[in-house]
Coordinates of C-alpha atoms and ligand atoms in Angstrom, one line a residue:
M1 CA -149.5 207.2 43.7
G2 CA -146.0 208.1 42.5
I3 CA -144.2 206.6 39.8
T4 CA -143.6 203.3 41.5
R5 CA -145.8 201.5 44.1
L6 CA -143.0 201.7 46.7
R7 CA -145.2 203.6 49.1
E8 CA -148.0 201.1 49.2
L9 CA -146.8 197.7 49.0
D10 CA -145.0 195.2 51.4
S11 CA -144.4 192.4 49.1
P12 CA -141.4 190.2 49.9
A13 CA -139.3 190.8 46.8
A14 CA -139.0 194.3 45.0
V15 CA -135.3 194.2 43.8
T16 CA -132.6 191.4 43.7
A17 CA -129.0 192.7 42.8
G18 CA -125.4 191.6 44.1
G19 CA -127.0 188.4 45.3
R20 CA -129.3 190.3 47.6
T21 CA -133.1 190.7 47.6
L22 CA -134.9 193.7 49.3
S23 CA -138.6 193.6 49.9
Y24 CA -140.9 196.7 49.1
A25 CA -140.7 197.8 52.7
E26 CA -136.9 197.2 53.0
L27 CA -136.4 199.2 49.7
R28 CA -138.9 202.1 51.1
G29 CA -136.8 202.1 54.3
A30 CA -133.2 202.4 52.7
A31 CA -134.7 205.0 50.2
G32 CA -136.1 206.7 53.0
A33 CA -132.9 206.9 55.0
L34 CA -131.0 208.1 51.9
A35 CA -133.8 210.9 51.5
A36 CA -133.3 212.3 54.8
Q37 CA -129.9 213.5 53.6
F38 CA -131.2 215.3 50.5
E39 CA -131.8 218.7 52.3
G40 CA -133.9 220.3 49.7
A41 CA -131.6 219.3 46.5
G42 CA -133.4 219.7 43.3
R43 CA -131.2 217.7 41.0
A44 CA -128.9 214.7 41.8
A45 CA -126.4 212.9 39.8
V46 CA -126.1 209.0 40.5
W47 CA -123.3 206.7 39.7
A48 CA -125.4 203.9 38.0
Q49 CA -123.1 200.9 38.9
N50 CA -125.2 197.7 38.5
T51 CA -125.7 197.5 42.3
L52 CA -128.2 197.4 44.9
E53 CA -127.1 200.9 46.3
A54 CA -127.5 202.6 42.9
I55 CA -131.0 201.2 42.5
I56 CA -132.0 202.5 45.9
A57 CA -130.6 205.9 45.2
M58 CA -132.5 206.3 41.9
V59 CA -135.7 205.0 43.5
A60 CA -135.1 207.7 46.3
C61 CA -134.7 210.7 43.9
L62 CA -137.7 209.5 41.9
E63 CA -140.0 209.1 45.0
C64 CA -138.9 212.5 46.3
G65 CA -139.3 214.4 43.2
V66 CA -135.4 215.1 43.0
E67 CA -134.4 215.3 39.2
L68 CA -132.3 212.1 38.7
V69 CA -129.2 212.4 36.4
P70 CA -127.7 208.7 36.0
L71 CA -124.0 208.6 35.3
N72 CA -122.4 205.7 33.3
P73 CA -119.9 204.5 35.8
K74 CA -117.5 204.2 32.9
L75 CA -117.8 207.8 31.8
G76 CA -114.3 209.2 30.5
S77 CA -113.1 212.5 32.0
S78 CA -114.2 214.9 29.1
E79 CA -117.8 213.5 29.0
L80 CA -118.2 213.5 33.0
E81 CA -116.9 217.2 32.8
H82 CA -119.4 218.2 30.1
I83 CA -122.6 216.2 32.0
L84 CA -121.6 217.9 35.4
S85 CA -121.2 221.4 34.0
D86 CA -124.5 220.8 32.0
A87 CA -126.5 219.5 34.5
C88 CA -125.0 221.2 37.6
P89 CA -126.5 218.6 40.1
D90 CA -126.8 219.8 43.8
L91 CA -125.8 216.1 44.9
V92 CA -123.7 213.4 43.7
I93 CA -124.8 209.9 44.9
G94 CA -122.3 206.8 45.1
G95 CA -119.2 206.5 43.1
P96 CA -115.5 206.9 43.9
D97 CA -114.4 207.7 47.3
A98 CA -112.6 210.6 45.8
G99 CA -115.9 212.2 44.7
V100 CA -116.3 213.4 41.2
G101 CA -113.2 215.8 41.4
G102 CA -112.0 218.4 39.1
T103 CA -114.0 221.6 39.0
H104 CA -117.0 220.0 40.7
S105 CA -115.0 218.5 43.8
G106 CA -117.3 221.1 45.8
V107 CA -120.7 219.3 45.2
P108 CA -121.7 217.1 48.4
Q109 CA -121.4 213.4 47.9
L110 CA -123.6 210.8 49.6
T111 CA -123.3 207.2 50.1
V112 CA -126.0 204.7 50.3
D113 CA -126.5 202.1 53.1
P114 CA -129.0 199.2 52.0
D115 CA -129.3 198.4 55.8
A116 CA -130.4 202.0 57.0
R117 CA -134.0 202.5 57.4
G118 CA -136.0 205.7 57.2
N119 CA -139.3 207.2 56.2
L120 CA -140.0 208.7 52.9
P121 CA -141.2 212.1 53.1
E122 CA -144.6 212.9 51.9
Q123 CA -144.4 214.0 48.3
S124 CA -147.0 215.6 45.9
F125 CA -146.1 214.6 42.4
D126 CA -146.1 217.4 39.7
D127 CA -146.3 214.9 36.5
E128 CA -145.1 217.8 34.3
R129 CA -141.7 218.4 36.2
P130 CA -138.5 216.6 34.9
A131 CA -138.0 213.3 36.7
L132 CA -135.1 212.2 34.8
V133 CA -132.3 213.8 32.9
I134 CA -130.8 211.1 30.6
Y135 CA -127.7 212.1 28.3
T136 CA -128.0 210.7 24.8
S137 CA -125.8 211.3 21.6
G138 CA -126.8 213.2 18.8
T139 CA -125.4 213.7 15.2
T140 CA -123.1 216.7 16.2
G141 CA -121.8 218.0 19.4
R142 CA -121.8 216.7 22.8
P143 CA -124.5 214.5 24.4
K144 CA -127.7 216.3 25.4
G145 CA -129.5 215.9 28.6
V146 CA -133.2 214.7 27.7
L147 CA -135.7 215.9 30.3
L148 CA -138.3 213.2 30.9
P149 CA -141.2 214.1 33.1
G150 CA -143.3 211.8 35.3
R151 CA -146.1 211.9 33.1
A152 CA -143.9 210.2 30.2
I153 CA -142.8 207.6 32.5
T154 CA -146.1 206.5 34.1
S155 CA -148.0 206.6 30.9
N156 CA -145.6 204.7 29.0
L157 CA -145.1 202.0 31.5
D158 CA -148.8 201.5 31.7
A159 CA -149.3 201.3 27.9
I160 CA -146.5 198.6 27.8
A161 CA -147.7 196.7 30.8
R162 CA -151.2 196.6 28.8
A163 CA -149.4 195.4 25.5
W164 CA -147.4 192.7 27.5
A165 CA -150.0 191.7 30.1
W166 CA -147.2 192.6 32.6
T167 CA -148.4 192.5 36.3
E168 CA -147.0 192.2 39.9
R169 CA -146.6 188.3 39.5
D170 CA -143.8 188.8 36.9
T171 CA -140.2 188.7 37.7
L172 CA -138.2 190.6 35.3
T173 CA -134.7 189.8 34.8
H174 CA -131.9 191.7 32.8
A175 CA -128.3 192.7 32.7
L176 CA -128.7 196.0 31.0
P177 CA -126.9 199.2 32.2
I178 CA -129.1 201.5 34.4
F179 CA -128.2 204.7 33.0
H180 CA -130.3 204.5 29.9
V181 CA -134.1 204.3 29.3
H182 CA -133.8 200.5 28.6
G183 CA -132.4 199.4 31.8
L184 CA -133.6 202.0 34.1
V185 CA -137.1 203.1 33.0
L186 CA -138.3 200.1 31.5
G187 CA -136.0 197.6 33.5
I188 CA -136.2 199.0 37.0
F189 CA -139.0 201.6 37.4
G190 CA -141.1 199.1 35.2
P191 CA -141.3 196.2 37.8
L192 CA -141.5 198.5 40.7
R193 CA -144.7 200.5 39.1
R194 CA -146.3 196.9 38.6
G195 CA -145.5 195.9 41.9
G196 CA -143.5 192.9 40.9
H197 CA -140.0 192.1 41.2
V198 CA -136.6 192.9 39.3
H199 CA -133.8 190.6 39.3
H200 CA -130.6 192.6 38.1
L201 CA -127.8 190.5 36.9
E202 CA -125.0 193.1 37.3
R203 CA -123.1 191.5 34.4
F204 CA -124.5 189.9 31.0
T205 CA -123.6 186.3 30.5
P206 CA -125.9 183.8 28.9
E207 CA -125.2 181.5 32.0
A208 CA -126.6 184.2 34.5
V209 CA -129.6 184.9 32.4
A210 CA -130.3 181.2 32.1
A211 CA -129.9 180.8 35.8
A212 CA -132.5 183.8 36.7
L213 CA -135.0 182.3 34.2
S214 CA -134.6 179.0 35.7
G215 CA -134.9 180.5 39.2
G216 CA -138.3 181.9 38.6
A217 CA -138.0 185.0 36.4
S218 CA -140.7 185.3 33.8
M219 CA -139.7 188.0 31.5
L220 CA -136.3 188.9 30.1
F221 CA -135.2 192.5 28.6
G222 CA -132.2 192.7 26.2
V223 CA -130.4 194.4 23.4
P224 CA -129.8 192.3 20.1
T225 CA -126.1 191.8 21.0
M226 CA -127.4 189.9 24.0
Y227 CA -129.9 187.6 22.1
H228 CA -127.1 186.9 19.5
R229 CA -124.8 185.8 22.4
L230 CA -127.9 184.0 24.1
A231 CA -128.5 182.1 20.7
E232 CA -125.0 180.9 20.4
A233 CA -124.8 179.8 23.9
A234 CA -128.5 177.9 23.6
R235 CA -127.2 176.1 20.6
A236 CA -124.3 174.8 22.7
D237 CA -125.9 174.4 26.1
P238 CA -129.2 172.7 26.3
A239 CA -129.5 174.3 29.8
V240 CA -129.5 177.7 28.4
A241 CA -132.0 176.7 25.7
G242 CA -134.3 175.1 28.3
A243 CA -134.2 178.2 30.7
L244 CA -135.2 180.6 27.6
R245 CA -138.0 178.3 26.5
G246 CA -139.6 178.5 29.9
A247 CA -139.6 182.3 29.9
R248 CA -143.1 184.1 29.6
L249 CA -141.8 186.6 27.4
L250 CA -138.4 187.7 25.9
V251 CA -138.2 191.3 24.7
S252 CA -135.7 192.8 22.6
G253 CA -135.0 196.5 21.8
S254 CA -132.6 199.5 21.5
A255 CA -131.5 198.3 18.0
G256 CA -132.9 196.2 15.3
L257 CA -133.0 192.6 15.9
P258 CA -131.6 190.6 13.0
A259 CA -134.1 188.0 11.6
R260 CA -131.3 185.6 12.0
T261 CA -131.1 185.8 15.5
F262 CA -134.9 185.8 15.7
E263 CA -134.8 182.5 13.9
Q264 CA -131.9 181.1 15.8
I265 CA -133.9 181.8 19.1
R266 CA -136.9 180.2 17.8
L267 CA -135.3 177.1 16.5
T268 CA -133.3 176.3 19.7
T269 CA -135.8 177.5 22.3
G270 CA -139.3 177.7 20.5
Q271 CA -139.5 181.3 21.7
R272 CA -140.3 184.1 19.2
I273 CA -138.9 187.3 20.7
V274 CA -141.0 190.3 21.1
E275 CA -139.6 193.7 19.7
R276 CA -140.4 197.2 20.7
Y277 CA -139.1 200.4 19.4
G278 CA -138.2 203.5 21.2
L279 CA -135.8 206.3 21.9
T280 CA -134.7 208.3 25.1
E281 CA -136.8 211.2 24.0
T282 CA -140.0 209.1 23.6
I283 CA -139.4 206.2 25.8
M284 CA -141.4 203.5 23.9
N285 CA -143.3 204.2 20.7
T286 CA -144.5 200.8 19.3
A287 CA -144.4 197.2 20.7
V288 CA -145.5 193.7 19.5
R289 CA -148.2 192.8 22.0
A290 CA -147.6 189.5 24.0
D291 CA -150.8 188.2 22.5
G292 CA -149.9 189.6 18.8
E293 CA -148.4 188.1 16.0
R294 CA -144.3 188.1 16.3
R295 CA -142.8 188.7 12.9
P296 CA -139.0 189.0 12.5
G297 CA -137.9 192.5 11.9
E298 CA -141.1 194.2 12.9
V299 CA -141.7 196.3 16.0
G300 CA -145.4 196.3 16.1
R301 CA -148.1 199.1 16.3
P302 CA -148.0 202.1 18.4
L303 CA -148.7 201.8 22.1
E304 CA -151.9 203.2 23.5
G305 CA -151.9 207.0 23.5
V306 CA -149.1 207.5 20.9
E307 CA -149.8 209.1 17.8
L308 CA -147.3 208.1 14.9
R309 CA -146.7 209.1 11.5
I310 CA -144.4 207.9 8.9
V311 CA -143.6 211.0 6.9
A312 CA -142.1 210.3 3.2
E313 CA -139.9 212.4 1.6
D314 CA -142.2 214.6 0.0
G315 CA -144.0 215.4 3.3
S316 CA -147.0 213.2 2.7
D317 CA -148.0 210.3 5.1
A318 CA -146.6 207.1 3.8
P319 CA -149.3 204.6 2.7
A320 CA -149.3 201.3 5.0
D321 CA -148.0 199.2 2.2
G322 CA -144.9 197.8 3.9
E323 CA -142.7 199.5 1.2
T324 CA -143.0 203.4 1.4
I325 CA -140.2 204.7 3.6
G326 CA -140.7 207.6 5.8
E327 CA -139.4 209.2 8.9
V328 CA -141.0 208.3 12.3
V329 CA -142.7 211.4 13.6
V330 CA -144.3 211.0 17.2
K331 CA -146.6 212.8 19.4
G332 CA -148.1 211.8 22.9
P333 CA -147.9 211.7 26.5
N334 CA -144.7 209.6 26.2
L335 CA -142.7 212.8 24.7
F336 CA -139.9 214.5 26.7
L337 CA -140.0 217.9 27.9
G338 CA -136.9 219.2 25.9
Y339 CA -133.0 219.0 25.9
L340 CA -131.4 220.5 28.9
N341 CA -129.8 224.0 28.0
R342 CA -130.5 223.3 24.5
P343 CA -133.6 225.2 23.1
D344 CA -132.3 225.3 19.7
A345 CA -131.9 221.5 19.5
T346 CA -135.4 221.0 21.2
A347 CA -137.0 223.4 18.6
E348 CA -135.3 221.4 15.8
A349 CA -136.6 218.0 17.0
V350 CA -140.1 218.9 18.2
R351 CA -142.3 220.9 15.7
D352 CA -145.9 221.6 16.4
G353 CA -145.8 219.1 19.2
W354 CA -144.5 216.3 17.0
F355 CA -141.0 214.6 17.5
W356 CA -138.9 214.0 14.5
S357 CA -137.0 210.8 15.4
G358 CA -134.6 210.6 12.5
D359 CA -135.5 207.0 12.1
L360 CA -136.6 205.6 8.8
A361 CA -139.4 203.1 8.8
T362 CA -142.3 201.4 6.7
V363 CA -145.7 200.4 7.8
A364 CA -147.4 197.2 7.0
P365 CA -151.3 196.9 6.0
D366 CA -151.9 195.8 9.6
G367 CA -150.0 198.9 11.0
Y368 CA -146.9 197.0 12.1
L369 CA -143.8 199.1 11.9
R370 CA -140.5 198.0 10.5
I371 CA -137.3 200.2 11.2
V372 CA -135.3 200.2 8.1
G373 CA -132.5 202.8 9.0
R374 CA -131.6 206.2 10.1
K375 CA -131.7 209.5 8.2
S376 CA -128.1 210.2 9.3
T377 CA -125.1 207.9 8.8
D378 CA -123.5 209.9 11.8
L379 CA -125.5 208.0 14.2
I380 CA -124.0 204.8 15.0
K381 CA -125.9 201.8 17.1
T382 CA -123.2 199.5 18.6
G383 CA -124.3 197.1 21.3
G384 CA -127.5 198.8 21.6
Y385 CA -125.7 202.1 22.7
K386 CA -126.1 205.2 20.5
V387 CA -123.0 207.0 19.8
G388 CA -122.5 210.3 17.3
A389 CA -119.8 210.0 15.0
G390 CA -118.9 213.6 15.6
E391 CA -118.1 212.9 19.5
I392 CA -115.7 210.2 18.4
E393 CA -114.0 212.4 15.9
G394 CA -113.8 215.4 18.4
A395 CA -112.2 213.0 20.8
L396 CA -109.6 211.8 18.3
L397 CA -108.7 215.2 17.2
E398 CA -107.7 215.9 21.0
H399 CA -105.0 213.5 20.5
A400 CA -101.8 215.2 19.6
A401 CA -100.7 213.0 16.7
V402 CA -104.0 213.2 14.9
S403 CA -104.7 216.1 12.4
E404 CA -107.8 214.7 10.8
A405 CA -110.5 212.0 11.7
A406 CA -113.7 210.6 10.4
V407 CA -115.8 207.9 11.9
K408 CA -118.3 205.5 10.5
G409 CA -120.5 202.5 11.9
E410 CA -119.8 199.0 9.9
R411 CA -122.2 196.2 10.0
D412 CA -121.1 193.7 12.8
E413 CA -122.7 190.5 13.5
D414 CA -122.5 190.7 17.2
L415 CA -122.5 194.5 17.8
G416 CA -125.2 195.3 15.0
E417 CA -122.6 198.1 14.3
R418 CA -118.9 198.4 15.1
I419 CA -117.1 201.8 15.1
I420 CA -114.4 202.4 12.8
A421 CA -112.1 205.4 12.4
W422 CA -109.9 206.8 9.7
V423 CA -107.2 209.1 10.8
V424 CA -104.5 211.2 9.2
L425 CA -101.4 211.9 11.5
T426 CA -99.8 215.0 12.0
G427 CA -96.5 213.6 11.1
G428 CA -94.6 214.2 14.1
T429 CA -92.3 211.8 15.6
S430 CA -94.4 209.9 18.0
V431 CA -96.7 207.5 15.9
P432 CA -99.8 206.2 18.0
S433 CA -100.8 202.6 17.3
E434 CA -104.7 201.5 16.8
R435 CA -104.6 200.6 20.5
D436 CA -103.4 203.9 21.6
L437 CA -106.1 205.8 19.9
A438 CA -108.8 203.4 21.1
D439 CA -107.7 203.9 24.8
H440 CA -107.5 207.6 24.2
V441 CA -111.2 207.5 23.1
A442 CA -112.2 205.1 26.1
V443 CA -110.5 207.3 28.7
L444 CA -112.0 210.7 27.3
L445 CA -115.5 209.4 26.6
A446 CA -116.5 205.8 27.7
P447 CA -115.3 202.6 26.5
H448 CA -118.1 201.5 24.5
K449 CA -117.5 204.7 22.3
R450 CA -113.9 203.5 21.3
P451 CA -113.0 202.7 17.7
R452 CA -112.8 198.7 17.2
A453 CA -110.5 199.7 14.2
V454 CA -108.3 202.5 13.1
H455 CA -107.3 203.0 9.6
F456 CA -104.3 205.2 9.1
V457 CA -104.6 207.2 5.8
S458 CA -102.7 210.0 4.1
E459 CA -105.9 212.1 3.2
L460 CA -109.5 211.9 3.8
P461 CA -112.0 211.9 0.7
R462 CA -113.6 215.3 0.7
N463 CA -115.9 217.1 -1.6
A464 CA -115.7 220.6 -3.1
M465 CA -117.1 222.3 0.1
G466 CA -114.4 220.2 2.0
K467 CA -116.8 218.0 3.7
V468 CA -115.7 214.3 4.2
I469 CA -117.4 211.8 1.9
K470 CA -117.9 208.9 4.2
Q471 CA -119.6 206.8 1.6
Q472 CA -116.1 206.5 0.1
L473 CA -114.7 205.3 3.3
V474 CA -114.6 201.7 3.2
A475 CA -112.9 199.2 6.0
G476 CA -110.1 197.4 4.1
Ligands
LIG1 C1 -112.3 197.3 26.3 N1 -112.6 197.4 27.4 C2 -112.0 198.8 27.6 C3 -111.1 199.0 26.6 N2 -111.5 198.1 25.6 N3 -112.0 199.5 28.7 C4 -111.1 200.6 28.7 N4 -110.4 200.9 27.7 C5 -110.4 200.1 26.3 N5 -109.7 200.4 25.5 C6 -113.7 196.8 28.3 C7 -115.0 197.3 28.3 O1 -115.2 198.5 29.2 C8 -115.8 196.2 29.0 O2 -115.4 196.0 30.3 C9 -115.0 195.1 28.3 O3 -113.8 195.6 27.9 C10 -115.8 194.6 27.1 O4 -116.5 195.8 26.4 P1 -117.2 195.6 25.0 O5 -116.5 194.6 24.1 O6 -117.4 197.0 24.6 O7 -118.7 195.1 25.3 P2 -119.2 194.0 26.2 O8 -118.9 193.8 27.4 O9 -119.0 192.8 25.1 O10 -120.8 194.4 25.9 C11 -121.8 194.1 25.1 C12 -123.1 194.3 25.8 C13 -123.2 196.0 26.0 C14 -123.4 193.6 27.1 C15 -124.3 194.1 24.9 O11 -122.9 196.7 24.8 C16 -124.5 196.4 26.5 O12 -124.7 196.3 27.8 N6 -125.2 197.1 25.8 C17 -126.5 197.7 26.2 C18 -126.9 199.1 25.8 C19 -128.1 199.7 26.3 O13 -128.8 199.3 27.2 N7 -128.6 200.6 25.6 C20 -129.9 201.1 25.8 C21 -129.9 202.6 25.2 P3 -116.2 195.1 31.4 O14 -116.2 193.9 31.0 O15 -115.6 195.5 32.8 O16 -117.6 195.8 31.4 S1 -131.2 202.9 24.0 C22 -132.5 203.2 24.7 O17 -132.5 203.2 26.0 C23 -133.7 203.3 24.0 C24 -134.8 204.1 24.6 C25 -134.4 201.8 23.5 O18 -135.0 201.7 22.7 O19 -134.1 201.1 24.5
LIG2 P1 -131.4 206.1 22.1 O1 -131.2 207.5 21.4 O2 -130.0 205.4 22.7 O3 -132.4 206.1 23.0 O4 -131.8 205.1 21.0 C1 -132.8 205.3 20.2 C2 -132.6 204.6 18.9 O5 -132.5 203.1 19.1 C3 -133.7 204.9 18.0 O6 -133.8 205.9 17.4 C4 -133.6 203.6 17.0 O7 -132.7 204.0 15.9 C5 -133.0 202.5 17.7 N1 -133.9 201.4 18.2 C6 -134.5 201.3 19.4 N2 -135.3 200.2 19.4 C7 -135.3 199.5 18.0 C8 -135.8 198.6 17.5 N3 -136.6 197.7 18.0 N4 -135.4 198.3 16.1 C9 -134.6 199.2 15.5 N5 -133.9 200.3 16.1 C10 -134.3 200.5 17.3

């Protein structure tokens, strides 16, 4: 068996997107027709719009052993250039008619036809080879390509399925972007590995989620921002509350779910949201089981096969007292192979086979983890997206009117954290507005990386080494 059960099944519903449903046989046929054009490609970049076409392309790559690099369709020019130069795909699938342009305009581009039919080529799977290259932000530098092997995906999806009693009878619905682990590995490959059905909503709205759940979906995956908006909608609209009440499992992840949101959903729908915790480099590490106790702010125990330590500052393992804080360190079949072209970064993150996550947690006497923060203030989680402060500072400095920039995350009820920038201007004649700088970042990187507020200051607070003291930057 490959990563999905596409080759074995003929069930009537594999995937629904854009108002259209493909059976397993239809999805297999469409993926087969596309794969016939791969011509020995080793790596393909796929524009990951929330469409049936993008899903077909991703599945075709996965089933044919072509390394898949999903591209955020809203990537800015500078980030797109970085990813294409770093990953050097042999093919680009989908996307604008004009292709990727720039220095990569020679890369062949394929389009997907959901009505085409072909046969998937025979394929023997090497579970240790990269199946996916997913770009994720770090504290410094440009995003890094995380190489995920088939083994990490299959072992993790199976462990999650056992924790959540997830079977082919489940229909999963979600509106997550499909260029990250959450929306793609868990949200698309997960149901297809179970032999179940995924209903992708294209765009998140509480009403669309409610309609999918009322229409037979049994599970929902979302980030805390989505549950925050669902809680508000459920309070105002009994139809939304009723739809959420009927679900078998509501799962939240990618960022900490505020206890308040957990409570609001419980009060309006009777549902206790299940949390799980992971990273791009590890897929999922812990999860609250479907039959386990669901406590706000806790992300459950390690999944089967995952070894996990909480390493306190003095290097010892933190006691399971629910209080001592340490860094989450992970080992297991769920681990990535390394960062593409970055042996230095890989060696820093993985030592003696253990991956150092940078997340801080406590562990309760019954083994449940609580994620309490991150080691670096330079990693921001906004709407469930991880963003490095350094990336945004670098983009701001590319603006002709900016001479210095510092970026921080500030607490935000809806987004978890909101990106705030402090900038010193060069003093030239053209003075940019807050909006100009936000747009500048949105165009170079991606819209979710834009600052939500920009403070113009005459200087940044610095220590004797010249390093910006971010604790002294306070949003006015
Ligand atoms: C606004 N927009 C702009 C600008 N300002 N576009 C260009 N330039 C600007 N200056 C546009 C945006 O593109 C968007 O367009 C719209 O305005 C609103 O954007 P925004 O306010 O940023 O967000 P939102 O639409 O309210 O989205 C909230 C969200 C989203 C739906 C919760 O943040 C989201 O999908 N988050 C999921 C992140 C995720 O999946 N993370 C997983 C990685 P338009 O309306 O057209 O879109 S973590 C992971 O994988 C690990 C392993 C894990 O644990 O899961
Ligand atoms: P990414 O690098 O985008 O894959 O995001 C991984 C990060 O998301 C982790 O290092 C955590 O900081 C955060 N994260 C994921 N799930 C949770 C959760 N349930 N609670 C708190 N933080 C989470």
